[in-house]
PDB file of C-alpha atoms and ligand atoms in Angstrom:
ATOM      1  CA  UNK A1166       0.000   0.000   0.000  1.00 54.00           C
ATOM      2  CA  UNK A1167       1.280   3.490  -0.874  1.00 60.00           C
ATOM      3  CA  UNK A1168       2.529   5.564   2.040  1.00 59.00           C
ATOM      4  CA  UNK A1169       0.131   8.521   2.175  1.00 60.00           C
ATOM      5  CA  UNK A1170       1.092   9.769   5.632  1.00 60.00           C
ATOM      6  CA  UNK A1171       3.554  12.345   4.344  1.00 62.00           C
ATOM      7  CA  UNK A1172       1.382  13.792   1.526  1.00 61.00           C
ATOM      8  CA  UNK A1173       1.013  17.521   2.146  1.00 66.00           C
ATOM      9  CA  UNK A1174      -2.543  18.800   2.053  1.00 72.00           C
ATOM     10  CA  UNK A1175      -1.750  22.422   1.232  1.00 79.00           C
ATOM     11  CA  UNK A1176      -1.335  22.779  -2.518  1.00 86.00           C
ATOM     12  CA  UNK A1177      -1.313  25.879  -4.686  1.00 89.00           C
ATOM     13  CA  UNK A1178      -3.275  25.530  -7.907  1.00 91.00           C
ATOM     14  CA  UNK A1179      -2.768  29.214  -8.862  1.00 94.00           C
ATOM     15  CA  UNK A1180      -6.456  29.307  -9.822  1.00 93.00           C
ATOM     16  CA  UNK A1181      -6.220  33.098 -10.242  1.00 94.00           C
ATOM     17  CA  UNK A1182      -3.515  32.796 -12.974  1.00 95.00           C
ATOM     18  CA  UNK A1183      -4.851  31.719 -16.361  1.00 93.00           C
ATOM     19  CA  UNK A1184      -2.732  29.130 -18.138  1.00 93.00           C
ATOM     20  CA  UNK A1185      -0.664  30.720 -20.896  1.00 91.00           C
ATOM     21  CA  UNK A1186      -1.828  29.943 -24.390  1.00 90.00           C
ATOM     22  CA  UNK A1187       0.889  31.321 -26.621  1.00 90.00           C
ATOM     23  CA  UNK A1188       0.679  31.478 -30.385  1.00 94.00           C
ATOM     24  CA  UNK A1189       3.341  29.518 -32.247  1.00 98.00           C
ATOM     25  CA  UNK A1190       6.177  31.745 -33.462  1.00 98.00           C
ATOM     26  CA  UNK A1191       5.939  30.830 -37.162  1.00 98.00           C
ATOM     27  CA  UNK A1192       3.120  32.234 -39.229  1.00 98.00           C
ATOM     28  CA  UNK A1193       0.289  30.038 -40.380  1.00 98.00           C
ATOM     29  CA  UNK A1194       1.245  27.012 -38.283  1.00 98.00           C
ATOM     30  CA  UNK A1195      -0.769  27.532 -35.135  1.00 97.00           C
ATOM     31  CA  UNK A1196      -3.295  24.816 -35.863  1.00 97.00           C
ATOM     32  CA  UNK A1197      -0.725  22.040 -36.103  1.00 97.00           C
ATOM     33  CA  UNK A1198      -0.066  19.498 -33.360  1.00 97.00           C
ATOM     34  CA  UNK A1199       2.939  19.330 -31.026  1.00 97.00           C
ATOM     35  CA  UNK A1200       5.125  17.064 -33.185  1.00 98.00           C
ATOM     36  CA  UNK A1201       4.898  19.294 -36.224  1.00 98.00           C
ATOM     37  CA  UNK A1202       5.645  22.440 -34.218  1.00 98.00           C
ATOM     38  CA  UNK A1203       8.447  20.745 -32.319  1.00 98.00           C
ATOM     39  CA  UNK A1204      10.102  19.714 -35.583  1.00 98.00           C
ATOM     40  CA  UNK A1205       9.670  23.202 -37.069  1.00 98.00           C
ATOM     41  CA  UNK A1206      11.394  24.542 -33.940  1.00 98.00           C
ATOM     42  CA  UNK A1207      14.397  22.377 -34.819  1.00 98.00           C
ATOM     43  CA  UNK A1208      14.581  24.099 -38.216  1.00 98.00           C
ATOM     44  CA  UNK A1209      13.736  27.685 -37.197  1.00 98.00           C
ATOM     45  CA  UNK A1210      15.326  29.364 -34.200  1.00 98.00           C
ATOM     46  CA  UNK A1211      12.435  30.322 -31.881  1.00 98.00           C
ATOM     47  CA  UNK A1212      14.364  33.414 -30.687  1.00 98.00           C
ATOM     48  CA  UNK A1213      14.950  35.025 -34.085  1.00 98.00           C
ATOM     49  CA  UNK A1214      12.133  33.174 -35.857  1.00 98.00           C
ATOM     50  CA  UNK A1215      14.603  32.537 -38.680  1.00 98.00           C
ATOM     51  CA  UNK A1216      16.772  29.769 -40.092  1.00 98.00           C
ATOM     52  CA  UNK A1217      19.987  29.232 -41.995  1.00 98.00           C
ATOM     53  CA  UNK A1218      19.540  25.976 -43.862  1.00 98.00           C
ATOM     54  CA  UNK A1219      22.487  24.623 -45.810  1.00 98.00           C
ATOM     55  CA  UNK A1220      21.274  22.911 -49.005  1.00 98.00           C
ATOM     56  CA  UNK A1221      23.574  20.114 -50.134  1.00 98.00           C
ATOM     57  CA  UNK A1222      21.039  17.938 -51.954  1.00 97.00           C
ATOM     58  CA  UNK A1223      22.101  18.922 -55.483  1.00 93.00           C
ATOM     59  CA  UNK A1224      23.621  15.494 -56.147  1.00 93.00           C
ATOM     60  CA  UNK A1225      20.178  13.923 -56.387  1.00 93.00           C
ATOM     61  CA  UNK A1226      19.911  15.155 -59.970  1.00 90.00           C
ATOM     62  CA  UNK A1227      23.334  16.715 -60.708  1.00 92.00           C
ATOM     63  CA  UNK A1228      25.761  14.150 -59.317  1.00 92.00           C
ATOM     64  CA  UNK A1229      28.961  15.412 -57.648  1.00 95.00           C
ATOM     65  CA  UNK A1230      28.553  19.094 -58.455  1.00 94.00           C
ATOM     66  CA  UNK A1231      31.310  21.645 -57.723  1.00 96.00           C
ATOM     67  CA  UNK A1232      31.833  21.947 -53.982  1.00 96.00           C
ATOM     68  CA  UNK A1233      30.022  18.697 -53.209  1.00 97.00           C
ATOM     69  CA  UNK A1234      32.589  16.276 -54.628  1.00 97.00           C
ATOM     70  CA  UNK A1235      33.541  15.081 -51.131  1.00 97.00           C
ATOM     71  CA  UNK A1236      30.896  15.967 -48.586  1.00 97.00           C
ATOM     72  CA  UNK A1237      33.003  14.446 -45.795  1.00 97.00           C
ATOM     73  CA  UNK A1238      35.854  16.839 -46.615  1.00 97.00           C
ATOM     74  CA  UNK A1239      34.089  19.932 -48.011  1.00 96.00           C
ATOM     75  CA  UNK A1240      30.872  20.083 -46.008  1.00 98.00           C
ATOM     76  CA  UNK A1241      31.395  18.500 -42.577  1.00 98.00           C
ATOM     77  CA  UNK A1242      33.546  21.439 -41.366  1.00 97.00           C
ATOM     78  CA  UNK A1243      30.637  23.823 -42.197  1.00 98.00           C
ATOM     79  CA  UNK A1244      27.819  21.954 -40.473  1.00 98.00           C
ATOM     80  CA  UNK A1245      28.443  23.358 -36.965  1.00 98.00           C
ATOM     81  CA  UNK A1246      27.406  26.750 -38.439  1.00 98.00           C
ATOM     82  CA  UNK A1247      24.066  25.526 -39.798  1.00 98.00           C
ATOM     83  CA  UNK A1248      20.620  25.525 -38.209  1.00 98.00           C
ATOM     84  CA  UNK A1249      19.487  22.792 -40.565  1.00 98.00           C
ATOM     85  CA  UNK A1250      20.859  20.567 -43.309  1.00 98.00           C
ATOM     86  CA  UNK A1251      18.879  19.843 -46.462  1.00 98.00           C
ATOM     87  CA  UNK A1252      20.132  16.661 -48.058  1.00 98.00           C
ATOM     88  CA  UNK A1253      19.296  13.237 -49.443  1.00 98.00           C
ATOM     89  CA  UNK A1254      18.919  10.157 -47.274  1.00 97.00           C
ATOM     90  CA  UNK A1255      21.904   8.643 -49.105  1.00 97.00           C
ATOM     91  CA  UNK A1256      24.255  11.370 -47.897  1.00 98.00           C
ATOM     92  CA  UNK A1257      22.594  11.438 -44.491  1.00 98.00           C
ATOM     93  CA  UNK A1258      23.241   7.722 -43.934  1.00 97.00           C
ATOM     94  CA  UNK A1259      26.669   7.548 -45.493  1.00 98.00           C
ATOM     95  CA  UNK A1260      28.394  10.741 -44.384  1.00 98.00           C
ATOM     96  CA  UNK A1261      26.617  12.848 -41.754  1.00 98.00           C
ATOM     97  CA  UNK A1262      27.525  12.045 -38.135  1.00 98.00           C
ATOM     98  CA  UNK A1263      24.433  11.048 -36.136  1.00 97.00           C
ATOM     99  CA  UNK A1264      25.624  13.464 -33.453  1.00 98.00           C
ATOM    100  CA  UNK A1265      24.347  16.312 -35.663  1.00 98.00           C
ATOM    101  CA  UNK A1266      21.352  17.361 -33.593  1.00 96.00           C
ATOM    102  CA  UNK A1267      19.906  20.318 -35.518  1.00 98.00           C
ATOM    103  CA  UNK A1268      17.136  19.984 -38.072  1.00 98.00           C
ATOM    104  CA  UNK A1269      17.447  17.582 -40.981  1.00 98.00           C
ATOM    105  CA  UNK A1270      15.329  18.279 -44.053  1.00 98.00           C
ATOM    106  CA  UNK A1271      15.325  15.188 -46.217  1.00 98.00           C
ATOM    107  CA  UNK A1272      14.955  15.450 -49.969  1.00 97.00           C
ATOM    108  CA  UNK A1273      11.949  13.243 -50.648  1.00 97.00           C
ATOM    109  CA  UNK A1274      11.414  13.607 -54.401  1.00 94.00           C
ATOM    110  CA  UNK A1275      13.574  12.623 -57.327  1.00 93.00           C
ATOM    111  CA  UNK A1276      13.854  10.613 -60.496  1.00 88.00           C
ATOM    112  CA  UNK A1277      15.246  12.396 -63.505  1.00 91.00           C
ATOM    113  CA  UNK A1278      18.851  13.536 -63.855  1.00 88.00           C
ATOM    114  CA  UNK A1279      20.043  16.701 -65.577  1.00 91.00           C
ATOM    115  CA  UNK A1280      20.069  14.625 -68.780  1.00 91.00           C
ATOM    116  CA  UNK A1281      16.257  14.309 -68.756  1.00 90.00           C
ATOM    117  CA  UNK A1282      13.081  16.300 -68.116  1.00 88.00           C
ATOM    118  CA  UNK A1283      13.562  17.480 -64.538  1.00 88.00           C
ATOM    119  CA  UNK A1284       9.897  17.942 -63.704  1.00 91.00           C
ATOM    120  CA  UNK A1285       9.215  14.220 -64.115  1.00 92.00           C
ATOM    121  CA  UNK A1286       9.840  13.506 -60.417  1.00 93.00           C
ATOM    122  CA  UNK A1287       8.252  10.954 -58.119  1.00 94.00           C
ATOM    123  CA  UNK A1288       8.190  10.646 -54.366  1.00 97.00           C
ATOM    124  CA  UNK A1289      11.531   9.033 -53.570  1.00 96.00           C
ATOM    125  CA  UNK A1290      11.303   8.303 -49.833  1.00 96.00           C
ATOM    126  CA  UNK A1291       8.969   6.185 -47.757  1.00 97.00           C
ATOM    127  CA  UNK A1292       7.552   8.024 -44.747  1.00 97.00           C
ATOM    128  CA  UNK A1293       8.809   5.184 -42.540  1.00 97.00           C
ATOM    129  CA  UNK A1294      12.378   5.897 -43.532  1.00 98.00           C
ATOM    130  CA  UNK A1295      11.921   9.612 -42.838  1.00 98.00           C
ATOM    131  CA  UNK A1296      10.716   8.674 -39.343  1.00 98.00           C
ATOM    132  CA  UNK A1297      13.567   6.181 -38.914  1.00 97.00           C
ATOM    133  CA  UNK A1298      16.071   8.915 -39.811  1.00 97.00           C
ATOM    134  CA  UNK A1299      14.429  11.280 -37.315  1.00 97.00           C
ATOM    135  CA  UNK A1300      14.045  14.074 -39.866  1.00 98.00           C
ATOM    136  CA  UNK A1301      12.572  17.470 -39.049  1.00 98.00           C
ATOM    137  CA  UNK A1302      10.932  17.812 -42.485  1.00 98.00           C
ATOM    138  CA  UNK A1303      10.695  16.301 -45.960  1.00 98.00           C
ATOM    139  CA  UNK A1304      11.314  18.366 -49.111  1.00 98.00           C
ATOM    140  CA  UNK A1305       9.553  17.967 -52.432  1.00 98.00           C
ATOM    141  CA  UNK A1306      10.097  19.825 -55.694  1.00 97.00           C
ATOM    142  CA  UNK A1307       7.040  21.497 -57.268  1.00 97.00           C
ATOM    143  CA  UNK A1308       7.213  22.468 -60.938  1.00 95.00           C
ATOM    144  CA  UNK A1309       4.484  25.057 -61.483  1.00 94.00           C
ATOM    145  CA  UNK A1310       4.178  25.568 -65.238  1.00 92.00           C
ATOM    146  CA  UNK A1311       6.484  22.620 -65.887  1.00 92.00           C
ATOM    147  CA  UNK A1312       5.743  19.672 -68.133  1.00 92.00           C
ATOM    148  CA  UNK A1313       4.878  17.410 -65.190  1.00 94.00           C
ATOM    149  CA  UNK A1314       3.250  20.125 -63.077  1.00 94.00           C
ATOM    150  CA  UNK A1315       0.282  18.017 -61.882  1.00 94.00           C
ATOM    151  CA  UNK A1316       2.462  15.032 -61.051  1.00 96.00           C
ATOM    152  CA  UNK A1317       4.771  17.189 -58.937  1.00 97.00           C
ATOM    153  CA  UNK A1318       1.785  18.714 -57.132  1.00 97.00           C
ATOM    154  CA  UNK A1319       0.455  15.222 -56.515  1.00 97.00           C
ATOM    155  CA  UNK A1320       3.846  14.326 -55.011  1.00 98.00           C
ATOM    156  CA  UNK A1321       3.453  17.322 -52.690  1.00 98.00           C
ATOM    157  CA  UNK A1322      -0.057  16.433 -51.554  1.00 98.00           C
ATOM    158  CA  UNK A1323       0.847  12.781 -50.937  1.00 98.00           C
ATOM    159  CA  UNK A1324       3.825  13.783 -48.831  1.00 98.00           C
ATOM    160  CA  UNK A1325       1.725  16.340 -46.935  1.00 98.00           C
ATOM    161  CA  UNK A1326      -0.831  13.626 -46.123  1.00 98.00           C
ATOM    162  CA  UNK A1327       1.863  11.177 -44.990  1.00 98.00           C
ATOM    163  CA  UNK A1328       3.658  13.893 -43.018  1.00 98.00           C
ATOM    164  CA  UNK A1329       0.531  15.048 -41.219  1.00 97.00           C
ATOM    165  CA  UNK A1330      -0.146  11.445 -40.203  1.00 97.00           C
ATOM    166  CA  UNK A1331       3.148  11.372 -38.279  1.00 98.00           C
ATOM    167  CA  UNK A1332       3.798  15.035 -37.480  1.00 98.00           C
ATOM    168  CA  UNK A1333       6.484  15.601 -40.095  1.00 98.00           C
ATOM    169  CA  UNK A1334       6.444  18.960 -41.935  1.00 98.00           C
ATOM    170  CA  UNK A1335       6.700  19.188 -45.724  1.00 98.00           C
ATOM    171  CA  UNK A1336       8.866  21.802 -47.424  1.00 98.00           C
ATOM    172  CA  UNK A1337       7.644  22.602 -50.948  1.00 98.00           C
ATOM    173  CA  UNK A1338      10.500  23.735 -53.191  1.00 98.00           C
ATOM    174  CA  UNK A1339       9.330  25.873 -56.097  1.00 96.00           C
ATOM    175  CA  UNK A1340      11.488  24.781 -59.010  1.00 89.00           C
ATOM    176  CA  UNK A1341      12.185  27.317 -61.706  1.00 78.00           C
ATOM    177  CA  UNK A1342      12.877  25.797 -65.108  1.00 69.00           C
ATOM    178  CA  UNK A1343      15.143  27.498 -67.632  1.00 65.00           C
ATOM    179  CA  UNK A1344      12.191  28.785 -69.632  1.00 59.00           C
ATOM    180  CA  UNK A1345      10.328  30.323 -66.683  1.00 57.00           C
ATOM    181  CA  UNK A1346      10.795  33.858 -65.430  1.00 65.00           C
ATOM    182  CA  UNK A1347      11.512  34.180 -61.753  1.00 83.00           C
ATOM    183  CA  UNK A1348       9.408  37.313 -61.435  1.00 94.00           C
ATOM    184  CA  UNK A1349       7.143  38.124 -58.504  1.00 96.00           C
ATOM    185  CA  UNK A1350       4.025  37.187 -60.416  1.00 96.00           C
ATOM    186  CA  UNK A1351       5.325  33.677 -61.073  1.00 94.00           C
ATOM    187  CA  UNK A1352       6.737  33.232 -57.563  1.00 96.00           C
ATOM    188  CA  UNK A1353       3.483  34.412 -55.953  1.00 97.00           C
ATOM    189  CA  UNK A1354       1.590  31.857 -58.004  1.00 96.00           C
ATOM    190  CA  UNK A1355       3.967  29.007 -57.210  1.00 96.00           C
ATOM    191  CA  UNK A1356       4.312  29.723 -53.472  1.00 98.00           C
ATOM    192  CA  UNK A1357       0.613  30.265 -52.929  1.00 98.00           C
ATOM    193  CA  UNK A1358      -0.316  27.026 -54.709  1.00 98.00           C
ATOM    194  CA  UNK A1359       2.158  25.114 -52.520  1.00 98.00           C
ATOM    195  CA  UNK A1360       0.750  26.643 -49.330  1.00 98.00           C
ATOM    196  CA  UNK A1361      -2.871  26.143 -50.378  1.00 98.00           C
ATOM    197  CA  UNK A1362      -2.169  22.480 -51.040  1.00 98.00           C
ATOM    198  CA  UNK A1363      -0.735  21.964 -47.582  1.00 98.00           C
ATOM    199  CA  UNK A1364       3.008  22.706 -47.591  1.00 98.00           C
ATOM    200  CA  UNK A1365       4.175  23.501 -44.067  1.00 98.00           C
ATOM    201  CA  UNK A1366       6.692  25.958 -45.489  1.00 98.00           C
ATOM    202  CA  UNK A1367       7.943  26.958 -48.908  1.00 98.00           C
ATOM    203  CA  UNK A1368      11.331  27.492 -50.483  1.00 98.00           C
ATOM    204  CA  UNK A1369      11.558  29.904 -53.373  1.00 97.00           C
ATOM    205  CA  UNK A1370      13.927  32.196 -55.229  1.00 96.00           C
ATOM    206  CA  UNK A1371      14.466  35.899 -54.651  1.00 96.00           C
ATOM    207  CA  UNK A1372      13.259  38.421 -57.203  1.00 95.00           C
ATOM    208  CA  UNK A1373      14.457  42.021 -57.235  1.00 95.00           C
ATOM    209  CA  UNK A1374      10.992  43.537 -57.818  1.00 97.00           C
ATOM    210  CA  UNK A1375       8.092  42.735 -55.512  1.00 98.00           C
ATOM    211  CA  UNK A1376       9.531  39.931 -53.380  1.00 98.00           C
ATOM    212  CA  UNK A1377       7.568  41.320 -50.420  1.00 98.00           C
ATOM    213  CA  UNK A1378       4.356  40.485 -52.309  1.00 98.00           C
ATOM    214  CA  UNK A1379       5.548  36.874 -52.580  1.00 98.00           C
ATOM    215  CA  UNK A1380       6.135  36.572 -48.833  1.00 98.00           C
ATOM    216  CA  UNK A1381       3.015  38.451 -47.789  1.00 98.00           C
ATOM    217  CA  UNK A1382       0.667  36.481 -50.054  1.00 98.00           C
ATOM    218  CA  UNK A1383       2.040  33.144 -48.812  1.00 98.00           C
ATOM    219  CA  UNK A1384       0.296  32.177 -45.549  1.00 98.00           C
ATOM    220  CA  UNK A1385       3.187  29.998 -44.313  1.00 98.00           C
ATOM    221  CA  UNK A1386       6.907  30.800 -43.892  1.00 98.00           C
ATOM    222  CA  UNK A1387       9.113  31.225 -46.946  1.00 98.00           C
ATOM    223  CA  UNK A1388      12.841  30.485 -47.084  1.00 98.00           C
ATOM    224  CA  UNK A1389      14.948  31.870 -49.898  1.00 98.00           C
ATOM    225  CA  UNK A1390      16.941  29.559 -52.179  1.00 96.00           C
ATOM    226  CA  UNK A1391      20.384  30.906 -52.957  1.00 94.00           C
ATOM    227  CA  UNK A1392      20.543  30.029 -56.652  1.00 93.00           C
ATOM    228  CA  UNK A1393      23.694  30.178 -58.742  1.00 93.00           C
ATOM    229  CA  UNK A1394      26.957  31.372 -57.215  1.00 97.00           C
ATOM    230  CA  UNK A1395      27.198  35.151 -56.965  1.00 97.00           C
ATOM    231  CA  UNK A1396      30.037  37.343 -55.727  1.00 98.00           C
ATOM    232  CA  UNK A1397      29.871  37.267 -51.902  1.00 98.00           C
ATOM    233  CA  UNK A1398      28.823  40.922 -51.684  1.00 98.00           C
ATOM    234  CA  UNK A1399      25.846  40.338 -53.996  1.00 98.00           C
ATOM    235  CA  UNK A1400      24.796  37.177 -52.169  1.00 98.00           C
ATOM    236  CA  UNK A1401      24.875  39.037 -48.833  1.00 98.00           C
ATOM    237  CA  UNK A1402      22.827  41.925 -50.248  1.00 98.00           C
ATOM    238  CA  UNK A1403      20.289  39.430 -51.641  1.00 98.00           C
ATOM    239  CA  UNK A1404      20.095  37.695 -48.244  1.00 98.00           C
ATOM    240  CA  UNK A1405      19.528  40.991 -46.442  1.00 98.00           C
ATOM    241  CA  UNK A1406      16.833  42.067 -48.884  1.00 98.00           C
ATOM    242  CA  UNK A1407      15.018  38.735 -48.702  1.00 98.00           C
ATOM    243  CA  UNK A1408      14.880  38.809 -44.897  1.00 98.00           C
ATOM    244  CA  UNK A1409      13.962  42.492 -44.873  1.00 98.00           C
ATOM    245  CA  UNK A1410      11.119  41.699 -47.283  1.00 98.00           C
ATOM    246  CA  UNK A1411       9.640  38.917 -45.189  1.00 98.00           C
ATOM    247  CA  UNK A1412      11.594  35.704 -45.754  1.00 98.00           C
ATOM    248  CA  UNK A1413      11.917  33.595 -42.605  1.00 98.00           C
ATOM    249  CA  UNK A1414      15.382  32.436 -43.553  1.00 98.00           C
ATOM    250  CA  UNK A1415      17.536  31.015 -46.291  1.00 98.00           C
ATOM    251  CA  UNK A1416      18.087  27.565 -47.715  1.00 98.00           C
ATOM    252  CA  UNK A1417      21.354  28.297 -49.440  1.00 98.00           C
ATOM    253  CA  UNK A1418      23.747  25.962 -51.172  1.00 98.00           C
ATOM    254  CA  UNK A1419      26.192  27.118 -53.841  1.00 97.00           C
ATOM    255  CA  UNK A1420      26.608  30.628 -52.457  1.00 98.00           C
ATOM    256  CA  UNK A1421      28.019  29.001 -49.337  1.00 98.00           C
ATOM    257  CA  UNK A1422      29.775  25.802 -50.345  1.00 98.00           C
ATOM    258  CA  UNK A1423      31.186  27.247 -53.603  1.00 98.00           C
ATOM    259  CA  UNK A1424      32.574  30.292 -51.788  1.00 97.00           C
ATOM    260  CA  UNK A1425      36.364  30.255 -51.393  1.00 96.00           C
ATOM    261  CA  UNK A1426      35.711  30.668 -47.657  1.00 98.00           C
ATOM    262  CA  UNK A1427      32.501  28.770 -46.837  1.00 98.00           C
ATOM    263  CA  UNK A1428      32.745  29.178 -43.061  1.00 98.00           C
ATOM    264  CA  UNK A1429      33.319  32.927 -43.349  1.00 98.00           C
ATOM    265  CA  UNK A1430      30.406  33.140 -45.777  1.00 98.00           C
ATOM    266  CA  UNK A1431      27.908  31.169 -43.689  1.00 98.00           C
ATOM    267  CA  UNK A1432      28.942  33.161 -40.598  1.00 98.00           C
ATOM    268  CA  UNK A1433      28.175  36.419 -42.419  1.00 98.00           C
ATOM    269  CA  UNK A1434      24.851  35.025 -43.679  1.00 98.00           C
ATOM    270  CA  UNK A1435      23.962  33.983 -40.115  1.00 98.00           C
ATOM    271  CA  UNK A1436      24.524  37.510 -38.810  1.00 98.00           C
ATOM    272  CA  UNK A1437      22.119  38.892 -41.405  1.00 98.00           C
ATOM    273  CA  UNK A1438      19.470  36.224 -40.942  1.00 98.00           C
ATOM    274  CA  UNK A1439      19.464  36.068 -37.141  1.00 98.00           C
ATOM    275  CA  UNK A1440      20.661  39.506 -36.094  1.00 98.00           C
ATOM    276  CA  UNK A1441      19.673  41.804 -38.962  1.00 98.00           C
ATOM    277  CA  UNK A1442      23.256  42.818 -39.751  1.00 98.00           C
ATOM    278  CA  UNK A1443      23.457  45.186 -42.731  1.00 98.00           C
ATOM    279  CA  UNK A1444      25.115  43.743 -45.850  1.00 98.00           C
ATOM    280  CA  UNK A1445      28.180  46.062 -45.765  1.00 98.00           C
ATOM    281  CA  UNK A1446      28.929  45.015 -42.168  1.00 98.00           C
ATOM    282  CA  UNK A1447      28.350  41.374 -43.089  1.00 98.00           C
ATOM    283  CA  UNK A1448      30.838  41.763 -45.959  1.00 98.00           C
ATOM    284  CA  UNK A1449      33.372  43.241 -43.519  1.00 98.00           C
ATOM    285  CA  UNK A1450      32.776  40.245 -41.277  1.00 98.00           C
ATOM    286  CA  UNK A1451      33.280  37.869 -44.213  1.00 98.00           C
ATOM    287  CA  UNK A1452      36.534  39.620 -45.161  1.00 97.00           C
ATOM    288  CA  UNK A1453      37.852  39.559 -41.603  1.00 97.00           C
ATOM    289  CA  UNK A1454      36.944  35.897 -41.069  1.00 97.00           C
ATOM    290  CA  UNK A1455      38.487  34.789 -44.337  1.00 93.00           C
ATOM    291  CA  UNK A1456      41.825  36.208 -43.175  1.00 83.00           C
ATOM    292  CA  UNK A1457      41.632  34.371 -39.848  1.00 77.00           C
TER     293      UNK A1457
HETATM  294  C1  5RP B2791      17.516  21.808 -55.820  1.00 70.59           C
HETATM  295  C2  5RP B2791      17.363  22.487 -54.529  1.00 70.59           C
HETATM  296  C3  5RP B2791      18.577  22.983 -53.905  1.00 70.59           C
HETATM  297  O1  5RP B2791      18.560  22.592 -52.573  1.00 70.59           O
HETATM  298  C4  5RP B2791      18.554  24.456 -54.089  1.00 70.59           C
HETATM  299  O2  5RP B2791      18.840  24.731 -55.407  1.00 70.59           O
HETATM  300  C5  5RP B2791      19.388  25.243 -53.074  1.00 70.59           C
HETATM  301  O3  5RP B2791      20.613  25.378 -53.434  1.00 70.59           O
HETATM  302  P1  5RP B2791      21.226  26.654 -54.137  1.00 70.59           P
HETATM  303  O4  5RP B2791      21.290  27.718 -53.087  1.00 70.59           O
HETATM  304  O5  5RP B2791      22.570  26.172 -54.592  1.00 70.59           O
HETATM  305  O6  5RP B2791      20.308  27.045 -55.266  1.00 70.59           O
HETATM  306  O7  5RP B2791      16.304  22.632 -53.985  1.00 70.59           O
HETATM  307  O8  5RP B2791      16.357  21.853 -56.500  1.00 70.59           O
END
């Protein structure tokens, strides 16, 4: 029989203090359950509300692209500076130390290589493997206006359904084919379709005119893709502008890992994304760190 002699009678239930009911820090995600929000909090820093994701998934259609020839040598030294890694399950299993405890966003679509029609993707990961690998989100490419537009949207909605079943967010990546303009009108269309169809958050490109209309018309967070390698100064200006115009972070690849000084570059990007550093100061930081 349990010993009840020492149980104290006087208890304080603080009945005059209402229980706090705080809104989740990322827009549009309040109605999700704990698991989904907990995983999103592994991707986005709850203090700044922002994220620096390092995208290294390019090999899934490009093979060993410049800067990703040896992920163990080129990328592992950078990962302590990331909030989240975006990568394939192949690289995750074969190269990334399981001690990496920040968010993992697993590339979950694939199929064609650069030699074929890129929009002809299928879902390339079983939800069980995403769970087994303890990922924070799954990423799927969406080709609005592309040849296999509907198929790619179907990939998105199937992943969203599977993810919701287990509390795993889905990142919709708006792919921009060679023939498509990356203007605000197109990006608004693509991002909004992804959000309407259930994406937990959306990755898209920056456009110089009207990017704030892309972020404001998308009801869930947007992260900016880096795109092709730019001079560091230009990439830092683009990062600043994207955050200033409503992006909740970056999911950047080549502008970090193809930089001559990737750690200096990601450190400068972090200062902009998390602390609002102006681009000229961030460039000074990059230049000072590259000398160190
Ligand atoms: C491929 C992707 C890449 O992750 C994306 O392109 C980000 O990398 P980068 O900054 O090099 O463009 O989603 O479709």
